Amino acid sequence: GGGSSSGISSDAAALAGDEPWPNAFVRDVFVKWLDNLSLTDLDVLEALRRMIGQFRLSGEGQVISRLMCAFAAAYCRANPDTFDSADNVHTLAMLTLTLNTATHNPNEERKISRADWCVYCADVAAAEPRTVTPDYLEAIWDDISRNEIRMPADGLFPDMVRRGFLDVHTGTLLLRTWKRRWCVLADSVLYAFDSPEDDDPRLIVPLTNVGARVVYVSRPHTFELYAVDGGDDGGGDGGGGLTAVSAPYHHHTSTSTCAFAACTC
């Protein structure tokens, strides 16, 4: 109703800061989208990953700061008892993005140590002692160091978990043909492309009712995917054929196994 729209607009108006939004409609739509992200019971890093996994941030500092103000307000609405001020969430979010860039951008020569990170966040920790504890900050640093916050790749996989090159072997053991593929893990599905620039996957492997096991062959770091009981391979006898979809023809092919090896280069 009208009351709800008014609340969104007045709240968003306080988020604009010194620089205005392009227009009120853009501002209100973004704020409403944030409110529908289900940020309740997430910590700040988890909430950031959820937002950035579905929204490509601009490279301009003022724009990012404005978006983080909206994010901070939405986070506090979803978690009203976690932080005392949305300003502190905004500061922590901006510092977290800085940590992510410093850690994973190869052009950044100076890395942020765990100790330096806690120093940078000292003001936020002093303002929010209930939530922003040393353990809380160190958990953010550890998580970022292991797992970069990534924006969606051209919007194709907003829920992407991992991506990178793997050597892929499909077919019977008599046919040992390995192909290097660009692989993306998203939505419990493994996609294999000829290159990172391709849109059409060569192989699509749904990971429902699929098992994984290490195999010891001449290639190091090799694992095998196989159908388990209840799989869709039609056999149901455990360890049966793995059903996959092969592009561009999109027909189902049944293979005895599908093996992957980490690239060594």
mmCIF file of C-alpha atoms in Angstrom:
data_model
loop_
_atom_site.group_PDB
_atom_site.id
_atom_site.type_symbol
_atom_site.label_atom_id
_atom_site.label_comp_id
_atom_site.label_asym_id
_atom_site.label_seq_id
_atom_site.Cartn_x
_atom_site.Cartn_y
_atom_site.Cartn_z
ATOM 1 C CA GLY A 1 0.000 0.000 0.000
ATOM 2 C CA GLY A 2 0.911 3.669 0.084
ATOM 3 C CA GLY A 3 2.413 3.458 3.567
ATOM 4 C CA SER A 4 4.887 0.815 2.495
ATOM 5 C CA SER A 5 6.040 2.766 -0.565
ATOM 6 C CA SER A 6 6.443 5.901 1.522
ATOM 7 C CA GLY A 7 8.575 4.005 4.018
ATOM 8 C CA ILE A 8 10.883 2.703 1.304
ATOM 9 C CA SER A 9 11.271 6.137 -0.276
ATOM 10 C CA SER A 10 11.948 8.026 2.933
ATOM 11 C CA ASP A 11 14.398 5.355 4.092
ATOM 12 C CA ALA A 12 16.190 5.308 0.750
ATOM 13 C CA ALA A 13 16.426 9.103 0.698
ATOM 14 C CA ALA A 14 18.650 8.923 3.765
ATOM 15 C CA LEU A 15 20.955 6.523 1.940
ATOM 16 C CA ALA A 16 21.877 8.820 -0.928
ATOM 17 C CA GLY A 17 24.591 10.679 0.981
ATOM 18 C CA ASP A 18 26.198 13.706 -0.657
ATOM 19 C CA GLU A 19 25.670 12.390 -4.193
ATOM 20 C CA PRO A 20 22.077 11.907 -5.406
ATOM 21 C CA TRP A 21 20.872 8.691 -6.977
ATOM 22 C CA PRO A 22 20.169 8.853 -10.740
ATOM 23 C CA ASN A 23 16.480 9.039 -9.895
ATOM 24 C CA ALA A 24 14.088 8.057 -7.142
ATOM 25 C CA PHE A 25 12.715 5.098 -9.085
ATOM 26 C CA VAL A 26 16.158 3.466 -9.444
ATOM 27 C CA ARG A 27 16.797 4.059 -5.763
ATOM 28 C CA ASP A 28 13.470 2.616 -4.632
ATOM 29 C CA VAL A 29 13.732 -0.464 -6.862
ATOM 30 C CA PHE A 30 17.213 -1.240 -5.552
ATOM 31 C CA VAL A 31 16.111 -0.850 -1.934
ATOM 32 C CA LYS A 32 13.094 -3.103 -2.514
ATOM 33 C CA TRP A 33 15.320 -5.691 -4.233
ATOM 34 C CA LEU A 34 17.647 -5.701 -1.225
ATOM 35 C CA ASP A 35 14.707 -6.275 1.098
ATOM 36 C CA ASN A 36 13.790 -9.385 -0.908
ATOM 37 C CA LEU A 37 17.270 -10.959 -0.652
ATOM 38 C CA SER A 38 16.464 -12.753 2.637
ATOM 39 C CA LEU A 39 19.405 -11.380 4.618
ATOM 40 C CA THR A 40 17.948 -12.396 7.982
ATOM 41 C CA ASP A 41 20.302 -14.394 10.249
ATOM 42 C CA LEU A 42 23.278 -13.900 7.914
ATOM 43 C CA ASP A 43 26.485 -12.266 9.074
ATOM 44 C CA VAL A 44 27.712 -9.238 7.117
ATOM 45 C CA LEU A 45 30.083 -11.251 4.907
ATOM 46 C CA GLU A 46 27.420 -13.848 4.057
ATOM 47 C CA ALA A 47 24.974 -11.064 3.210
ATOM 48 C CA LEU A 48 27.583 -9.311 1.052
ATOM 49 C CA ARG A 49 28.252 -12.523 -0.852
ATOM 50 C CA ARG A 50 24.533 -12.980 -1.452
ATOM 51 C CA MET A 51 24.110 -9.452 -2.793
ATOM 52 C CA ILE A 52 27.273 -9.287 -4.903
ATOM 53 C CA GLY A 53 26.655 -12.785 -6.276
ATOM 54 C CA GLN A 54 23.558 -11.374 -7.970
ATOM 55 C CA PHE A 55 24.516 -7.762 -8.637
ATOM 56 C CA ARG A 56 27.524 -6.399 -10.533
ATOM 57 C CA LEU A 57 29.041 -3.459 -8.647
ATOM 58 C CA SER A 58 30.283 -0.422 -10.535
ATOM 59 C CA GLY A 59 33.989 0.331 -10.295
ATOM 60 C CA GLU A 60 33.342 3.925 -9.158
ATOM 61 C CA GLY A 61 33.996 4.481 -5.468
ATOM 62 C CA GLN A 62 31.121 6.905 -4.885
ATOM 63 C CA VAL A 63 28.625 4.560 -6.526
ATOM 64 C CA ILE A 64 29.855 1.558 -4.526
ATOM 65 C CA SER A 65 29.682 3.544 -1.291
ATOM 66 C CA ARG A 66 26.102 4.587 -2.067
ATOM 67 C CA LEU A 67 25.105 0.991 -2.825
ATOM 68 C CA MET A 68 26.780 -0.166 0.394
ATOM 69 C CA CYS A 69 24.764 2.425 2.325
ATOM 70 C CA ALA A 70 21.592 0.867 0.926
ATOM 71 C CA PHE A 71 22.932 -2.596 1.699
ATOM 72 C CA ALA A 72 23.740 -1.590 5.295
ATOM 73 C CA ALA A 73 20.259 -0.225 5.876
ATOM 74 C CA ALA A 74 18.667 -3.365 4.396
ATOM 75 C CA TYR A 75 20.906 -5.562 6.547
ATOM 76 C CA CYS A 76 19.829 -3.719 9.689
ATOM 77 C CA ARG A 77 16.172 -4.018 8.755
ATOM 78 C CA ALA A 78 16.620 -7.771 8.348
ATOM 79 C CA ASN A 79 18.711 -8.082 11.536
ATOM 80 C CA PRO A 80 17.504 -5.323 13.860
ATOM 81 C CA ASP A 81 19.256 -6.634 16.979
ATOM 82 C CA THR A 82 22.695 -7.291 15.474
ATOM 83 C CA PHE A 83 24.208 -3.816 14.929
ATOM 84 C CA ASP A 84 23.451 -0.540 16.706
ATOM 85 C CA SER A 85 23.976 1.580 13.592
ATOM 86 C CA ALA A 86 23.737 1.067 9.832
ATOM 87 C CA ASP A 87 26.753 3.386 9.520
ATOM 88 C CA ASN A 88 28.891 0.731 11.199
ATOM 89 C CA VAL A 89 27.601 -1.951 8.817
ATOM 90 C CA HIS A 90 28.450 0.353 5.899
ATOM 91 C CA THR A 91 31.988 0.887 7.211
ATOM 92 C CA LEU A 92 32.531 -2.829 7.789
ATOM 93 C CA ALA A 93 31.158 -3.671 4.321
ATOM 94 C CA MET A 94 33.474 -1.162 2.628
ATOM 95 C CA LEU A 95 36.468 -2.451 4.597
ATOM 96 C CA THR A 96 35.546 -6.015 3.636
ATOM 97 C CA LEU A 97 35.477 -5.087 -0.055
ATOM 98 C CA THR A 98 38.902 -3.460 0.370
ATOM 99 C CA LEU A 99 40.221 -6.631 2.018
ATOM 100 C CA ASN A 100 38.803 -8.735 -0.810
ATOM 101 C CA THR A 101 40.505 -6.576 -3.467
ATOM 102 C CA ALA A 102 43.837 -6.441 -1.627
ATOM 103 C CA THR A 103 43.816 -10.212 -1.130
ATOM 104 C CA HIS A 104 42.825 -11.380 -4.599
ATOM 105 C CA ASN A 105 43.782 -8.642 -7.056
ATOM 106 C CA PRO A 106 47.221 -9.558 -8.473
ATOM 107 C CA ASN A 107 47.936 -5.872 -9.116
ATOM 108 C CA GLU A 108 47.694 -5.086 -5.394
ATOM 109 C CA GLU A 109 51.235 -5.321 -4.068
ATOM 110 C CA ARG A 110 50.444 -4.684 -0.406
ATOM 111 C CA LYS A 111 48.418 -7.421 1.221
ATOM 112 C CA ILE A 112 46.453 -6.958 4.437
ATOM 113 C CA SER A 113 47.576 -9.250 7.244
ATOM 114 C CA ARG A 114 45.166 -10.613 9.823
ATOM 115 C CA ALA A 115 46.608 -8.268 12.446
ATOM 116 C CA ASP A 116 46.368 -5.228 10.139
ATOM 117 C CA TRP A 117 42.776 -6.140 9.298
ATOM 118 C CA CYS A 118 41.803 -6.060 12.982
ATOM 119 C CA VAL A 119 43.518 -2.670 13.339
ATOM 120 C CA TYR A 120 41.655 -1.260 10.336
ATOM 121 C CA CYS A 121 38.371 -2.383 11.877
ATOM 122 C CA ALA A 122 39.156 -1.120 15.383
ATOM 123 C CA ASP A 123 36.679 1.788 15.242
ATOM 124 C CA VAL A 124 33.840 -0.493 14.109
ATOM 125 C CA ALA A 125 34.760 -3.019 16.799
ATOM 126 C CA ALA A 126 34.725 -0.278 19.450
ATOM 127 C CA ALA A 127 31.316 0.950 18.267
ATOM 128 C CA GLU A 128 29.794 -2.565 18.009
ATOM 129 C CA PRO A 129 31.451 -4.631 20.785
ATOM 130 C CA ARG A 130 28.542 -7.098 20.998
ATOM 131 C CA THR A 131 28.884 -8.239 17.377
ATOM 132 C CA VAL A 132 32.259 -7.176 15.970
ATOM 133 C CA THR A 133 34.515 -9.203 18.251
ATOM 134 C CA PRO A 134 38.100 -10.241 17.431
ATOM 135 C CA ASP A 135 36.809 -13.700 16.520
ATOM 136 C CA TYR A 136 34.202 -12.145 14.202
ATOM 137 C CA LEU A 137 36.848 -10.088 12.389
ATOM 138 C CA GLU A 138 39.314 -12.959 12.123
ATOM 139 C CA ALA A 139 36.575 -15.182 10.687
ATOM 140 C CA ILE A 140 35.989 -12.592 7.937
ATOM 141 C CA TRP A 141 39.723 -12.432 7.169
ATOM 142 C CA ASP A 142 40.012 -16.231 7.041
ATOM 143 C CA ASP A 143 36.942 -16.579 4.818
ATOM 144 C CA ILE A 144 38.108 -13.899 2.376
ATOM 145 C CA SER A 145 41.606 -15.389 2.207
ATOM 146 C CA ARG A 146 40.144 -18.766 1.180
ATOM 147 C CA ASN A 147 37.252 -17.639 -0.992
ATOM 148 C CA GLU A 148 37.148 -14.450 -3.049
ATOM 149 C CA ILE A 149 33.927 -12.447 -3.187
ATOM 150 C CA ARG A 150 33.063 -12.715 -6.881
ATOM 151 C CA MET A 151 30.580 -10.857 -8.983
ATOM 152 C CA PRO A 152 28.521 -12.913 -11.444
ATOM 153 C CA ALA A 153 30.333 -13.762 -14.676
ATOM 154 C CA ASP A 154 28.224 -11.940 -17.254
ATOM 155 C CA GLY A 155 25.163 -12.852 -15.208
ATOM 156 C CA LEU A 156 25.227 -16.500 -16.334
ATOM 157 C CA PHE A 157 25.841 -18.098 -12.925
ATOM 158 C CA PRO A 158 24.710 -15.867 -10.033
ATOM 159 C CA ASP A 159 25.064 -18.814 -7.601
ATOM 160 C CA MET A 160 28.515 -19.876 -8.794
ATOM 161 C CA VAL A 161 30.557 -21.701 -6.144
ATOM 162 C CA ARG A 162 33.817 -22.429 -7.988
ATOM 163 C CA ARG A 163 35.274 -22.024 -11.482
ATOM 164 C CA GLY A 164 38.541 -22.919 -13.184
ATOM 165 C CA PHE A 165 40.207 -25.260 -15.673
ATOM 166 C CA LEU A 166 39.973 -29.038 -15.273
ATOM 167 C CA ASP A 167 41.054 -31.870 -17.533
ATOM 168 C CA VAL A 168 37.929 -33.907 -18.289
ATOM 169 C CA HIS A 169 37.745 -37.559 -19.357
ATOM 170 C CA THR A 170 34.454 -39.180 -20.338
ATOM 171 C CA GLY A 171 33.700 -42.558 -21.861
ATOM 172 C CA THR A 172 35.015 -46.016 -21.170
ATOM 173 C CA LEU A 173 38.397 -46.752 -19.658
ATOM 174 C CA LEU A 174 39.554 -47.962 -23.083
ATOM 175 C CA LEU A 175 39.159 -44.458 -24.454
ATOM 176 C CA ARG A 176 41.576 -42.299 -22.500
ATOM 177 C CA THR A 177 40.907 -38.963 -24.149
ATOM 178 C CA TRP A 178 41.375 -36.009 -21.854
ATOM 179 C CA LYS A 179 40.130 -32.554 -22.802
ATOM 180 C CA ARG A 180 40.927 -29.340 -20.985
ATOM 181 C CA ARG A 181 37.684 -27.560 -20.112
ATOM 182 C CA TRP A 182 36.698 -24.385 -18.313
ATOM 183 C CA CYS A 183 34.422 -25.671 -15.518
ATOM 184 C CA VAL A 184 31.847 -23.839 -13.437
ATOM 185 C CA LEU A 185 30.116 -25.289 -10.359
ATOM 186 C CA ALA A 186 26.742 -23.630 -9.753
ATOM 187 C CA ASP A 187 23.321 -24.689 -8.487
ATOM 188 C CA SER A 188 24.550 -28.262 -7.829
ATOM 189 C CA VAL A 189 25.483 -28.622 -11.501
ATOM 190 C CA LEU A 190 28.950 -28.871 -13.053
ATOM 191 C CA TYR A 191 29.273 -27.136 -16.433
ATOM 192 C CA ALA A 192 32.267 -27.693 -18.748
ATOM 193 C CA PHE A 193 33.067 -25.192 -21.518
ATOM 194 C CA ASP A 194 35.741 -25.058 -24.195
ATOM 195 C CA SER A 195 36.920 -21.696 -22.815
ATOM 196 C CA PRO A 196 35.874 -19.008 -20.296
ATOM 197 C CA GLU A 197 34.428 -16.953 -23.163
ATOM 198 C CA ASP A 198 31.981 -19.667 -24.315
ATOM 199 C CA ASP A 199 28.284 -19.527 -23.441
ATOM 200 C CA ASP A 200 27.348 -23.065 -24.535
ATOM 201 C CA PRO A 201 28.715 -25.841 -22.303
ATOM 202 C CA ARG A 202 30.159 -28.995 -23.810
ATOM 203 C CA LEU A 203 29.083 -31.010 -20.800
ATOM 204 C CA ILE A 204 26.432 -30.493 -18.129
ATOM 205 C CA VAL A 205 26.594 -32.821 -15.120
ATOM 206 C CA PRO A 206 23.747 -32.555 -12.574
ATOM 207 C CA LEU A 207 25.211 -33.553 -9.210
ATOM 208 C CA THR A 208 22.003 -35.012 -7.770
ATOM 209 C CA ASN A 209 22.426 -38.713 -6.923
ATOM 210 C CA VAL A 210 26.037 -38.549 -8.018
ATOM 211 C CA GLY A 211 29.040 -39.711 -6.013
ATOM 212 C CA ALA A 212 32.679 -38.621 -6.181
ATOM 213 C CA ARG A 213 35.815 -40.636 -5.460
ATOM 214 C CA VAL A 214 39.537 -40.209 -5.848
ATOM 215 C CA VAL A 215 41.093 -42.334 -8.588
ATOM 216 C CA TYR A 216 44.788 -43.114 -8.739
ATOM 217 C CA VAL A 217 46.015 -42.796 -12.312
ATOM 218 C CA SER A 218 49.054 -41.240 -13.962
ATOM 219 C CA ARG A 219 47.483 -37.800 -13.638
ATOM 220 C CA PRO A 220 47.659 -36.321 -10.103
ATOM 221 C CA HIS A 221 44.647 -34.889 -8.275
ATOM 222 C CA THR A 222 42.113 -36.915 -10.262
ATOM 223 C CA PHE A 223 38.559 -37.601 -9.108
ATOM 224 C CA GLU A 224 35.687 -39.465 -10.698
ATOM 225 C CA LEU A 225 31.944 -38.764 -10.711
ATOM 226 C CA TYR A 226 29.590 -41.733 -10.884
ATOM 227 C CA ALA A 227 25.879 -42.448 -10.515
ATOM 228 C CA VAL A 228 24.765 -43.871 -7.172
ATOM 229 C CA ASP A 229 21.616 -45.776 -6.195
ATOM 230 C CA GLY A 230 18.504 -43.929 -7.203
ATOM 231 C CA GLY A 231 20.261 -41.973 -9.955
ATOM 232 C CA ASP A 232 18.668 -41.134 -13.256
ATOM 233 C CA ASP A 233 20.900 -43.428 -15.267
ATOM 234 C CA GLY A 234 18.198 -46.039 -15.587
ATOM 235 C CA GLY A 235 20.211 -48.760 -13.884
ATOM 236 C CA GLY A 236 19.705 -48.097 -10.199
ATOM 237 C CA ASP A 237 22.333 -50.677 -9.273
ATOM 238 C CA GLY A 238 24.872 -48.263 -7.774
ATOM 239 C CA GLY A 239 27.985 -47.039 -9.538
ATOM 240 C CA GLY A 240 26.163 -47.206 -12.858
ATOM 241 C CA GLY A 241 26.306 -44.975 -15.895
ATOM 242 C CA LEU A 242 26.413 -41.227 -15.365
ATOM 243 C CA THR A 243 23.800 -39.292 -17.295
ATOM 244 C CA ALA A 244 24.998 -36.011 -18.747
ATOM 245 C CA VAL A 245 23.817 -33.529 -21.345
ATOM 246 C CA SER A 246 26.249 -32.731 -24.126
ATOM 247 C CA ALA A 247 25.987 -29.422 -25.984
ATOM 248 C CA PRO A 248 25.346 -28.244 -28.632
ATOM 249 C CA TYR A 249 23.070 -31.183 -29.461
ATOM 250 C CA HIS A 250 21.606 -31.440 -25.941
ATOM 251 C CA HIS A 251 21.091 -35.188 -26.120
ATOM 252 C CA HIS A 252 21.577 -37.508 -23.141
ATOM 253 C CA THR A 253 24.640 -39.719 -23.231
ATOM 254 C CA SER A 254 25.297 -42.534 -20.820
ATOM 255 C CA THR A 255 28.921 -43.031 -19.814
ATOM 256 C CA SER A 256 30.422 -45.465 -17.373
ATOM 257 C CA THR A 257 32.316 -42.712 -15.573
ATOM 258 C CA CYS A 258 33.242 -39.063 -15.841
ATOM 259 C CA ALA A 259 36.709 -38.247 -14.529
ATOM 260 C CA PHE A 260 38.315 -34.887 -13.794
ATOM 261 C CA ALA A 261 41.904 -33.922 -13.099
ATOM 262 C CA ALA A 262 43.173 -30.618 -11.739
ATOM 263 C CA CYS A 263 45.362 -28.789 -14.242
ATOM 264 C CA THR A 264 48.986 -28.573 -13.274
ATOM 265 C CA CYS A 265 49.755 -25.445 -15.274
#
